[in-house]
PDB file of C-alpha atoms in Angstrom:
ATOM      1  CA  MET A   1     103.335  58.047 101.951  1.00  0.00           C
ATOM      2  CA  HIS A   2     102.183  57.040 105.424  1.00  0.00           C
ATOM      3  CA  ILE A   3     103.424  59.344 108.187  1.00  0.00           C
ATOM      4  CA  GLY A   4     103.807  57.123 111.226  1.00  0.00           C
ATOM      5  CA  HIS A   5     105.296  59.706 113.564  1.00  0.00           C
ATOM      6  CA  TYR A   6     105.908  63.452 113.576  1.00  0.00           C
ATOM      7  CA  THR A   7     108.468  65.307 115.685  1.00  0.00           C
ATOM      8  CA  ASP A   8     108.681  69.092 115.655  1.00  0.00           C
ATOM      9  CA  PHE A   9     111.947  70.762 116.599  1.00  0.00           C
ATOM     10  CA  PHE A  10     112.763  74.328 117.656  1.00  0.00           C
ATOM     11  CA  ALA A  11     115.961  74.884 115.652  1.00  0.00           C
ATOM     12  CA  GLY A  12     115.169  78.384 114.388  1.00  0.00           C
ATOM     13  CA  ARG A  13     117.385  80.371 116.738  1.00  0.00           C
ATOM     14  CA  ASN A  14     116.090  83.782 115.653  1.00  0.00           C
ATOM     15  CA  HIS A  15     112.510  82.719 116.298  1.00  0.00           C
ATOM     16  CA  ALA A  16     113.430  81.180 119.649  1.00  0.00           C
ATOM     17  CA  TYR A  17     115.242  84.363 120.676  1.00  0.00           C
ATOM     18  CA  ASN A  18     112.480  86.700 119.468  1.00  0.00           C
ATOM     19  CA  VAL A  19     109.800  84.811 121.378  1.00  0.00           C
ATOM     20  CA  GLY A  20     112.022  84.401 124.426  1.00  0.00           C
ATOM     21  CA  VAL A  21     112.600  88.160 124.604  1.00  0.00           C
ATOM     22  CA  MET A  22     108.826  88.753 124.644  1.00  0.00           C
ATOM     23  CA  PHE A  23     108.183  86.505 127.612  1.00  0.00           C
ATOM     24  CA  ARG A  24     111.473  86.385 129.569  1.00  0.00           C
ATOM     25  CA  GLY A  25     113.521  89.392 128.446  1.00  0.00           C
ATOM     26  CA  PRO A  26     116.789  89.520 126.461  1.00  0.00           C
ATOM     27  CA  SER A  27     119.014  88.104 129.207  1.00  0.00           C
ATOM     28  CA  ASN A  28     116.906  84.943 129.560  1.00  0.00           C
ATOM     29  CA  ALA A  29     115.540  84.672 126.020  1.00  0.00           C
ATOM     30  CA  LEU A  30     117.169  81.298 125.316  1.00  0.00           C
ATOM     31  CA  GLN A  31     117.036  78.477 127.817  1.00  0.00           C
ATOM     32  CA  PRO A  32     120.444  77.151 129.027  1.00  0.00           C
ATOM     33  CA  ASN A  33     120.061  73.949 127.002  1.00  0.00           C
ATOM     34  CA  TYR A  34     119.133  75.663 123.725  1.00  0.00           C
ATOM     35  CA  THR A  35     122.545  75.771 122.007  1.00  0.00           C
ATOM     36  CA  HIS A  36     123.583  72.337 123.320  1.00  0.00           C
ATOM     37  CA  LEU A  37     120.851  70.205 121.738  1.00  0.00           C
ATOM     38  CA  PRO A  38     118.030  70.361 119.180  1.00  0.00           C
ATOM     39  CA  VAL A  39     114.983  71.036 121.353  1.00  0.00           C
ATOM     40  CA  GLY A  40     111.869  69.223 120.142  1.00  0.00           C
ATOM     41  CA  TYR A  41     108.569  67.609 121.070  1.00  0.00           C
ATOM     42  CA  ASN A  42     106.441  64.795 119.679  1.00  0.00           C
ATOM     43  CA  GLY A  43     103.602  66.090 117.515  1.00  0.00           C
ATOM     44  CA  ARG A  44     100.498  64.429 116.088  1.00  0.00           C
ATOM     45  CA  ALA A  45     100.985  62.581 112.817  1.00  0.00           C
ATOM     46  CA  SER A  46      97.207  62.088 112.590  1.00  0.00           C
ATOM     47  CA  SER A  47      96.650  65.810 111.942  1.00  0.00           C
ATOM     48  CA  VAL A  48      99.353  66.280 109.287  1.00  0.00           C
ATOM     49  CA  VAL A  49      97.457  67.211 106.110  1.00  0.00           C
ATOM     50  CA  VAL A  50      98.360  68.076 102.537  1.00  0.00           C
ATOM     51  CA  SER A  51      98.249  71.613 101.151  1.00  0.00           C
ATOM     52  CA  GLY A  52      94.726  72.876 100.443  1.00  0.00           C
ATOM     53  CA  THR A  53      93.104  71.138 103.399  1.00  0.00           C
ATOM     54  CA  PRO A  54      91.017  73.627 105.436  1.00  0.00           C
ATOM     55  CA  ILE A  55      92.090  74.212 109.052  1.00  0.00           C
ATOM     56  CA  ARG A  56      89.352  74.461 111.671  1.00  0.00           C
ATOM     57  CA  ARG A  57      89.820  77.044 114.418  1.00  0.00           C
ATOM     58  CA  PRO A  58      90.315  75.041 117.615  1.00  0.00           C
ATOM     59  CA  TRP A  59      88.557  75.345 120.958  1.00  0.00           C
ATOM     60  CA  GLY A  60      90.506  75.331 124.189  1.00  0.00           C
ATOM     61  CA  GLN A  61      91.252  76.835 127.555  1.00  0.00           C
ATOM     62  CA  ILE A  62      92.785  80.310 127.611  1.00  0.00           C
ATOM     63  CA  LEU A  63      93.661  82.732 130.357  1.00  0.00           C
ATOM     64  CA  GLU A  64      92.046  86.067 129.553  1.00  0.00           C
ATOM     65  CA  ASN A  65      93.816  87.931 132.362  1.00  0.00           C
ATOM     66  CA  PRO A  66      97.307  86.541 133.086  1.00  0.00           C
ATOM     67  CA  THR A  67      97.662  88.836 136.130  1.00  0.00           C
ATOM     68  CA  ALA A  68      94.474  87.636 137.830  1.00  0.00           C
ATOM     69  CA  ASP A  69      94.617  85.788 141.150  1.00  0.00           C
ATOM     70  CA  PRO A  70      93.328  83.151 141.200  1.00  0.00           C
ATOM     71  CA  LYS A  71      93.926  82.247 137.563  1.00  0.00           C
ATOM     72  CA  ILE A  72      90.681  80.865 136.111  1.00  0.00           C
ATOM     73  CA  PRO A  73      90.662  79.837 132.423  1.00  0.00           C
ATOM     74  CA  THR A  74      87.911  80.476 129.881  1.00  0.00           C
ATOM     75  CA  PHE A  75      86.753  77.841 127.367  1.00  0.00           C
ATOM     76  CA  THR A  76      86.567  79.510 123.967  1.00  0.00           C
ATOM     77  CA  PRO A  77      87.602  79.271 120.328  1.00  0.00           C
ATOM     78  CA  CYS A  78      91.246  80.261 119.889  1.00  0.00           C
ATOM     79  CA  ARG A  79      91.704  84.031 119.633  1.00  0.00           C
ATOM     80  CA  LYS A  80      95.394  84.024 118.718  1.00  0.00           C
ATOM     81  CA  LEU A  81      95.627  81.647 115.769  1.00  0.00           C
ATOM     82  CA  ASP A  82      98.990  81.721 114.001  1.00  0.00           C
ATOM     83  CA  PHE A  83     101.060  80.047 111.300  1.00  0.00           C
ATOM     84  CA  GLU A  84     104.654  78.819 111.556  1.00  0.00           C
ATOM     85  CA  LEU A  85     107.038  78.768 108.599  1.00  0.00           C
ATOM     86  CA  GLU A  86     109.041  75.539 108.701  1.00  0.00           C
ATOM     87  CA  LEU A  87     110.760  72.874 106.639  1.00  0.00           C
ATOM     88  CA  GLY A  88     109.925  69.209 107.040  1.00  0.00           C
ATOM     89  CA  ALA A  89     112.149  66.193 106.335  1.00  0.00           C
ATOM     90  CA  PHE A  90     111.005  62.625 105.644  1.00  0.00           C
ATOM     91  CA  LEU A  91     113.030  59.607 106.744  1.00  0.00           C
ATOM     92  CA  CYS A  92     113.815  56.762 104.345  1.00  0.00           C
ATOM     93  CA  ARG A  93     115.684  54.389 106.669  1.00  0.00           C
ATOM     94  CA  PRO A  94     114.516  52.944 109.988  1.00  0.00           C
ATOM     95  CA  ASN A  95     116.641  52.268 113.035  1.00  0.00           C
ATOM     96  CA  ASN A  96     116.074  49.481 115.496  1.00  0.00           C
ATOM     97  CA  MET A  97     115.004  50.139 119.053  1.00  0.00           C
ATOM     98  CA  GLY A  98     118.069  50.608 121.224  1.00  0.00           C
ATOM     99  CA  GLU A  99     120.328  51.511 118.276  1.00  0.00           C
ATOM    100  CA  PRO A 100     120.918  55.259 117.760  1.00  0.00           C
ATOM    101  CA  VAL A 101     121.541  56.738 114.316  1.00  0.00           C
ATOM    102  CA  GLN A 102     125.142  57.965 114.276  1.00  0.00           C
ATOM    103  CA  ILE A 103     125.713  61.537 113.133  1.00  0.00           C
ATOM    104  CA  ASP A 104     127.870  60.388 110.194  1.00  0.00           C
ATOM    105  CA  ASP A 105     125.033  58.158 108.960  1.00  0.00           C
ATOM    106  CA  ALA A 106     122.100  60.483 109.621  1.00  0.00           C
ATOM    107  CA  GLU A 107     122.195  62.326 106.292  1.00  0.00           C
ATOM    108  CA  GLU A 108     121.651  59.071 104.406  1.00  0.00           C
ATOM    109  CA  CYS A 109     118.424  58.552 106.361  1.00  0.00           C
ATOM    110  CA  LEU A 110     116.840  61.726 104.943  1.00  0.00           C
ATOM    111  CA  PHE A 111     114.721  61.093 101.842  1.00  0.00           C
ATOM    112  CA  GLY A 112     113.555  64.599 101.011  1.00  0.00           C
ATOM    113  CA  PHE A 113     111.952  67.828 102.140  1.00  0.00           C
ATOM    114  CA  VAL A 114     108.636  69.683 102.182  1.00  0.00           C
ATOM    115  CA  LEU A 115     107.378  73.063 103.310  1.00  0.00           C
ATOM    116  CA  LEU A 116     105.574  72.773 106.629  1.00  0.00           C
ATOM    117  CA  ASP A 117     103.106  75.044 108.428  1.00  0.00           C
ATOM    118  CA  ASP A 118     102.691  74.023 112.064  1.00  0.00           C
ATOM    119  CA  TRP A 119      99.528  75.960 112.907  1.00  0.00           C
ATOM    120  CA  SER A 120      99.582  77.309 116.452  1.00  0.00           C
ATOM    121  CA  ALA A 121      96.967  78.412 118.973  1.00  0.00           C
ATOM    122  CA  ARG A 122      99.088  80.897 120.909  1.00  0.00           C
ATOM    123  CA  ASP A 123      96.590  81.673 123.679  1.00  0.00           C
ATOM    124  CA  ILE A 124      95.856  77.997 124.321  1.00  0.00           C
ATOM    125  CA  GLN A 125      99.586  77.291 124.362  1.00  0.00           C
ATOM    126  CA  MET A 126     100.350  80.019 126.898  1.00  0.00           C
ATOM    127  CA  TRP A 127      97.986  78.451 129.441  1.00  0.00           C
ATOM    128  CA  GLU A 128      98.847  74.790 128.888  1.00  0.00           C
ATOM    129  CA  TYR A 129     102.555  74.591 128.062  1.00  0.00           C
ATOM    130  CA  VAL A 130     103.980  74.692 131.610  1.00  0.00           C
ATOM    131  CA  PRO A 131     105.377  72.249 132.636  1.00  0.00           C
ATOM    132  CA  LEU A 132     105.308  69.726 129.760  1.00  0.00           C
ATOM    133  CA  GLY A 133     105.262  71.879 126.615  1.00  0.00           C
ATOM    134  CA  PRO A 134     102.729  72.271 123.765  1.00  0.00           C
ATOM    135  CA  PHE A 135      99.760  69.916 123.546  1.00  0.00           C
ATOM    136  CA  ASN A 136      96.338  70.967 122.213  1.00  0.00           C
ATOM    137  CA  ALA A 137      97.800  74.237 120.937  1.00  0.00           C
ATOM    138  CA  LYS A 138      99.670  72.255 118.285  1.00  0.00           C
ATOM    139  CA  ASN A 139      97.722  69.066 117.643  1.00  0.00           C
ATOM    140  CA  PHE A 140      94.831  70.357 115.496  1.00  0.00           C
ATOM    141  CA  GLY A 141      96.644  70.776 112.170  1.00  0.00           C
ATOM    142  CA  THR A 142     100.009  70.709 110.407  1.00  0.00           C
ATOM    143  CA  THR A 143     100.065  71.402 106.661  1.00  0.00           C
ATOM    144  CA  ILE A 144     102.766  70.153 104.267  1.00  0.00           C
ATOM    145  CA  SER A 145     103.402  70.865 100.590  1.00  0.00           C
ATOM    146  CA  PRO A 146     102.141  68.169  98.192  1.00  0.00           C
ATOM    147  CA  TRP A 147     105.347  66.642  96.880  1.00  0.00           C
ATOM    148  CA  VAL A 148     108.690  65.747  98.407  1.00  0.00           C
ATOM    149  CA  VAL A 149     111.813  67.467  97.025  1.00  0.00           C
ATOM    150  CA  LEU A 150     114.566  64.857  97.061  1.00  0.00           C
ATOM    151  CA  ALA A 151     117.656  65.518  99.141  1.00  0.00           C
ATOM    152  CA  ASP A 152     119.805  64.868  96.050  1.00  0.00           C
ATOM    153  CA  ALA A 153     118.062  67.724  94.217  1.00  0.00           C
ATOM    154  CA  LEU A 154     119.022  70.139  97.007  1.00  0.00           C
ATOM    155  CA  GLU A 155     122.656  69.030  97.211  1.00  0.00           C
ATOM    156  CA  PRO A 156     123.906  71.979  95.068  1.00  0.00           C
ATOM    157  CA  PHE A 157     122.286  74.406  97.503  1.00  0.00           C
ATOM    158  CA  MET A 158     123.886  73.190 100.706  1.00  0.00           C
ATOM    159  CA  THR A 159     125.348  75.939 102.867  1.00  0.00           C
ATOM    160  CA  GLU A 160     126.332  76.702 106.442  1.00  0.00           C
ATOM    161  CA  GLY A 161     123.540  77.422 108.868  1.00  0.00           C
ATOM    162  CA  LEU A 162     123.688  79.759 111.832  1.00  0.00           C
ATOM    163  CA  LYS A 163     126.979  79.565 113.696  1.00  0.00           C
ATOM    164  CA  ASN A 164     126.785  77.805 117.036  1.00  0.00           C
ATOM    165  CA  GLU A 165     129.359  79.151 119.492  1.00  0.00           C
ATOM    166  CA  THR A 166     128.745  76.245 121.851  1.00  0.00           C
ATOM    167  CA  GLU A 167     131.044  73.228 121.656  1.00  0.00           C
ATOM    168  CA  LEU A 168     128.694  70.333 120.998  1.00  0.00           C
ATOM    169  CA  LEU A 169     129.012  66.887 122.498  1.00  0.00           C
ATOM    170  CA  PRO A 170     130.651  64.336 120.163  1.00  0.00           C
ATOM    171  CA  TYR A 171     127.416  62.622 119.088  1.00  0.00           C
ATOM    172  CA  LEU A 172     126.223  65.913 117.491  1.00  0.00           C
ATOM    173  CA  ARG A 173     129.455  66.966 115.778  1.00  0.00           C
ATOM    174  CA  GLU A 174     129.244  66.881 111.997  1.00  0.00           C
ATOM    175  CA  LYS A 175     132.285  66.648 109.753  1.00  0.00           C
ATOM    176  CA  ARG A 176     130.535  68.675 107.074  1.00  0.00           C
ATOM    177  CA  LYS A 177     130.380  72.428 107.682  1.00  0.00           C
ATOM    178  CA  GLN A 178     127.829  72.967 104.920  1.00  0.00           C
ATOM    179  CA  ASN A 179     125.106  71.039 106.697  1.00  0.00           C
ATOM    180  CA  GLY A 180     122.044  73.138 105.802  1.00  0.00           C
ATOM    181  CA  TYR A 181     120.243  74.405 102.719  1.00  0.00           C
ATOM    182  CA  SER A 182     119.818  77.815 101.132  1.00  0.00           C
ATOM    183  CA  ILE A 183     116.114  77.798 100.297  1.00  0.00           C
ATOM    184  CA  ASN A 184     114.283  81.071  99.730  1.00  0.00           C
ATOM    185  CA  LEU A 185     111.045  81.159 101.698  1.00  0.00           C
ATOM    186  CA  GLU A 186     107.971  83.383 101.520  1.00  0.00           C
ATOM    187  CA  VAL A 187     104.686  83.648 103.402  1.00  0.00           C
ATOM    188  CA  ASP A 188     101.573  85.021 101.694  1.00  0.00           C
ATOM    189  CA  LEU A 189      98.399  86.036 103.541  1.00  0.00           C
ATOM    190  CA  ARG A 190      95.088  86.503 101.754  1.00  0.00           C
ATOM    191  CA  THR A 191      91.927  87.620 103.528  1.00  0.00           C
ATOM    192  CA  SER A 192      88.483  86.536 102.356  1.00  0.00           C
ATOM    193  CA  SER A 193      87.934  89.927 100.715  1.00  0.00           C
ATOM    194  CA  GLY A 194      91.364  91.300  99.869  1.00  0.00           C
ATOM    195  CA  PRO A 195      94.354  90.666  97.574  1.00  0.00           C
ATOM    196  CA  ASN A 196      97.356  88.492  98.307  1.00  0.00           C
ATOM    197  CA  ASN A 197      99.979  89.978 100.650  1.00  0.00           C
ATOM    198  CA  THR A 198     103.556  88.720 101.016  1.00  0.00           C
ATOM    199  CA  ILE A 199     104.188  89.260 104.722  1.00  0.00           C
ATOM    200  CA  ALA A 200     107.508  87.461 105.223  1.00  0.00           C
ATOM    201  CA  ARG A 201     110.639  86.618 103.244  1.00  0.00           C
ATOM    202  CA  THR A 202     113.524  84.641 104.728  1.00  0.00           C
ATOM    203  CA  ASN A 203     115.883  81.712 104.080  1.00  0.00           C
ATOM    204  CA  SER A 204     116.107  78.201 105.471  1.00  0.00           C
ATOM    205  CA  LYS A 205     119.749  78.677 106.491  1.00  0.00           C
ATOM    206  CA  ASN A 206     118.419  80.459 109.607  1.00  0.00           C
ATOM    207  CA  LEU A 207     118.584  77.214 111.587  1.00  0.00           C
ATOM    208  CA  LEU A 208     121.007  76.490 114.417  1.00  0.00           C
ATOM    209  CA  PHE A 209     120.863  72.703 114.038  1.00  0.00           C
ATOM    210  CA  SER A 210     120.745  70.567 110.888  1.00  0.00           C
ATOM    211  CA  PHE A 211     118.324  67.749 110.153  1.00  0.00           C
ATOM    212  CA  PRO A 212     121.096  65.121 110.635  1.00  0.00           C
ATOM    213  CA  GLN A 213     121.734  66.594 114.085  1.00  0.00           C
ATOM    214  CA  MET A 214     118.000  66.495 114.852  1.00  0.00           C
ATOM    215  CA  LEU A 215     117.848  62.821 113.899  1.00  0.00           C
ATOM    216  CA  ALA A 216     121.032  61.907 115.790  1.00  0.00           C
ATOM    217  CA  HIS A 217     119.686  63.580 118.934  1.00  0.00           C
ATOM    218  CA  HIS A 218     116.195  62.109 118.499  1.00  0.00           C
ATOM    219  CA  THR A 219     117.587  58.572 118.429  1.00  0.00           C
ATOM    220  CA  ILE A 220     120.504  58.870 120.880  1.00  0.00           C
ATOM    221  CA  THR A 221     118.352  57.207 123.553  1.00  0.00           C
ATOM    222  CA  GLY A 222     117.676  54.290 121.220  1.00  0.00           C
ATOM    223  CA  CYS A 223     114.294  55.638 120.100  1.00  0.00           C
ATOM    224  CA  PRO A 224     113.305  53.750 116.919  1.00  0.00           C
ATOM    225  CA  THR A 225     112.220  55.674 113.825  1.00  0.00           C
ATOM    226  CA  GLN A 226     110.436  54.393 110.753  1.00  0.00           C
ATOM    227  CA  VAL A 227     110.351  55.052 107.032  1.00  0.00           C
ATOM    228  CA  GLY A 228     107.969  57.970 106.452  1.00  0.00           C
ATOM    229  CA  ASP A 229     108.528  59.615 109.822  1.00  0.00           C
ATOM    230  CA  LEU A 230     108.448  63.409 109.584  1.00  0.00           C
ATOM    231  CA  LEU A 231     110.787  65.904 111.274  1.00  0.00           C
ATOM    232  CA  GLY A 232     109.867  69.606 111.472  1.00  0.00           C
ATOM    233  CA  SER A 233     112.603  72.230 111.680  1.00  0.00           C
ATOM    234  CA  GLY A 234     110.863  74.713 113.929  1.00  0.00           C
ATOM    235  CA  THR A 235     109.898  78.225 112.866  1.00  0.00           C
ATOM    236  CA  ILE A 236     112.381  79.861 110.491  1.00  0.00           C
ATOM    237  CA  SER A 237     112.859  83.597 110.960  1.00  0.00           C
ATOM    238  CA  GLY A 238     115.449  86.178 110.052  1.00  0.00           C
ATOM    239  CA  THR A 239     116.590  89.070 112.212  1.00  0.00           C
ATOM    240  CA  GLU A 240     115.013  91.983 110.328  1.00  0.00           C
ATOM    241  CA  PRO A 241     111.395  93.178 110.096  1.00  0.00           C
ATOM    242  CA  GLY A 242     109.565  91.276 107.381  1.00  0.00           C
ATOM    243  CA  THR A 243     111.639  88.126 107.879  1.00  0.00           C
ATOM    244  CA  GLN A 244     109.748  86.641 110.832  1.00  0.00           C
ATOM    245  CA  GLY A 245     108.105  83.275 110.246  1.00  0.00           C
ATOM    246  CA  SER A 246     105.114  83.836 112.532  1.00  0.00           C
ATOM    247  CA  LEU A 247     102.578  86.520 113.356  1.00  0.00           C
ATOM    248  CA  LEU A 248     103.532  86.252 117.022  1.00  0.00           C
ATOM    249  CA  GLU A 249     106.905  87.781 116.188  1.00  0.00           C
ATOM    250  CA  GLN A 250     105.556  90.310 113.706  1.00  0.00           C
ATOM    251  CA  ASN A 251     102.948  91.704 116.110  1.00  0.00           C
ATOM    252  CA  LEU A 252     104.947  91.308 119.351  1.00  0.00           C
ATOM    253  CA  ASN A 253     102.222  89.090 120.823  1.00  0.00           C
ATOM    254  CA  GLY A 254      99.397  91.421 119.897  1.00  0.00           C
ATOM    255  CA  LYS A 255     101.033  94.766 120.621  1.00  0.00           C
ATOM    256  CA  MET A 256     101.221  95.764 116.939  1.00  0.00           C
ATOM    257  CA  THR A 257      98.990  95.320 113.910  1.00  0.00           C
ATOM    258  CA  LEU A 258      99.977  94.083 110.475  1.00  0.00           C
ATOM    259  CA  LYS A 259      98.756  96.453 107.767  1.00  0.00           C
ATOM    260  CA  LEU A 260      97.756  94.749 104.513  1.00  0.00           C
ATOM    261  CA  ASP A 261      97.669  96.174 100.984  1.00  0.00           C
ATOM    262  CA  SER A 262      93.866  96.238 101.052  1.00  0.00           C
ATOM    263  CA  GLY A 263      93.869  98.543 104.072  1.00  0.00           C
ATOM    264  CA  GLU A 264      92.796  95.704 106.351  1.00  0.00           C
ATOM    265  CA  GLU A 265      94.740  94.951 109.498  1.00  0.00           C
ATOM    266  CA  ARG A 266      95.626  91.725 111.215  1.00  0.00           C
ATOM    267  CA  ILE A 267      97.008  90.795 114.594  1.00  0.00           C
ATOM    268  CA  PHE A 268      96.334  87.062 114.370  1.00  0.00           C
ATOM    269  CA  LEU A 269      94.507  84.986 111.761  1.00  0.00           C
ATOM    270  CA  GLU A 270      90.778  85.489 111.272  1.00  0.00           C
ATOM    271  CA  ASP A 271      88.205  83.104 109.824  1.00  0.00           C
ATOM    272  CA  GLY A 272      88.467  83.007 106.041  1.00  0.00           C
ATOM    273  CA  ASP A 273      92.152  83.978 105.970  1.00  0.00           C
ATOM    274  CA  SER A 274      94.436  81.847 103.795  1.00  0.00           C
ATOM    275  CA  VAL A 275      98.150  81.379 104.408  1.00  0.00           C
ATOM    276  CA  THR A 276     100.464  80.081 101.680  1.00  0.00           C
ATOM    277  CA  LEU A 277     104.117  79.141 102.179  1.00  0.00           C
ATOM    278  CA  LYS A 278     106.396  79.165  99.130  1.00  0.00           C
ATOM    279  CA  GLY A 279     109.969  77.992  98.693  1.00  0.00           C
ATOM    280  CA  TRP A 280     112.625  77.611  96.014  1.00  0.00           C
ATOM    281  CA  ALA A 281     116.370  77.152  95.729  1.00  0.00           C
ATOM    282  CA  GLY A 282     118.651  78.545  93.038  1.00  0.00           C
ATOM    283  CA  THR A 283     118.041  81.128  90.333  1.00  0.00           C
ATOM    284  CA  THR A 284     116.627  81.166  86.823  1.00  0.00           C
ATOM    285  CA  ALA A 285     120.198  81.417  85.520  1.00  0.00           C
ATOM    286  CA  SER A 286     121.643  78.536  87.537  1.00  0.00           C
ATOM    287  CA  GLY A 287     118.480  76.454  87.675  1.00  0.00           C
ATOM    288  CA  LEU A 288     115.559  76.448  90.072  1.00  0.00           C
ATOM    289  CA  VAL A 289     114.347  73.735  92.412  1.00  0.00           C
ATOM    290  CA  GLY A 290     110.857  74.609  93.594  1.00  0.00           C
ATOM    291  CA  PHE A 291     108.580  73.354  96.335  1.00  0.00           C
ATOM    292  CA  GLY A 292     104.851  73.029  95.875  1.00  0.00           C
ATOM    293  CA  GLU A 293     102.742  75.541  97.750  1.00  0.00           C
ATOM    294  CA  CYS A 294     101.852  74.824 101.353  1.00  0.00           C
ATOM    295  CA  ALA A 295      98.441  76.436 101.833  1.00  0.00           C
ATOM    296  CA  GLY A 296      95.527  76.341 104.225  1.00  0.00           C
ATOM    297  CA  GLN A 297      92.408  78.416 104.898  1.00  0.00           C
ATOM    298  CA  ILE A 298      91.056  79.062 108.386  1.00  0.00           C
ATOM    299  CA  MET A 299      87.521  77.822 108.941  1.00  0.00           C
ATOM    300  CA  PRO A 300      85.286  78.934 111.833  1.00  0.00           C
ATOM    301  CA  ALA A 301      85.274  76.928 115.026  1.00  0.00           C
ATOM    302  CA  ILE A 302      82.529  74.336 115.278  1.00  0.00           C
ATOM    303  CA  LYS A 303      79.627  75.009 117.642  1.00  0.00           C
ATOM    304  CA  ILE A 304      80.010  73.214 120.970  1.00  0.00           C
TER     305      ILE A 304
END
């Protein structure tokens, strides 16, 4: 399948709140627009790769001392490399330029789903993202699982997502309350010398907006989409320790360390570390629908 375009959303409310608290405090954790629309940005389809493809540590500008005046960046390999636990959805119907996809038709445009790891350079992102959002911090690699789980196969596992207390505008209102999926998700971390560690367990229902809502909002301006376009959900996290879909949340932006079974510790990803996302819906009794693993190993930065 050719991925023509890739758009990454920010629909994981728990993740958005957790990160917002770190940088803006609880009272301003979510931006005023957050519950009104599916926030997103256009990613790089050229760096979407299949599970098993190594991920090279990126170079970029970082700000070593955020309190310094003047603020002078340093050019260096990323020091805060992270994973993001997401779902991805592929489109199977195009829309013409100038013709939005209506919310009642959006579900029929979704072909199927994959696990998605949107690798993130947190220190590069912190310096570059104001005022236009992520750029180089997100464009160096996005890993997806190797086969697409059809939407029809996940129909028995549809459920309600996170409740949105905001009254949405008509173009985002779905008739169906069960507009998300109950997919069990896990994140495993393996160092180059140690055993496998499961560091996060959560569920895909921790999303504030559904994929039909993402598509309806994406195209409301008349933006055309194509068959094979990929939508990312945004990082999926729960509310309890051990349910966060990124190291940034687990270590409070470097203030805590993650202790592994081998006795090793991690704050962010080191060279040689491998991250594997896993997902499945259902039970052995009722029947399982599984996703292929979404895995990548961090390789050292090239010499510049």
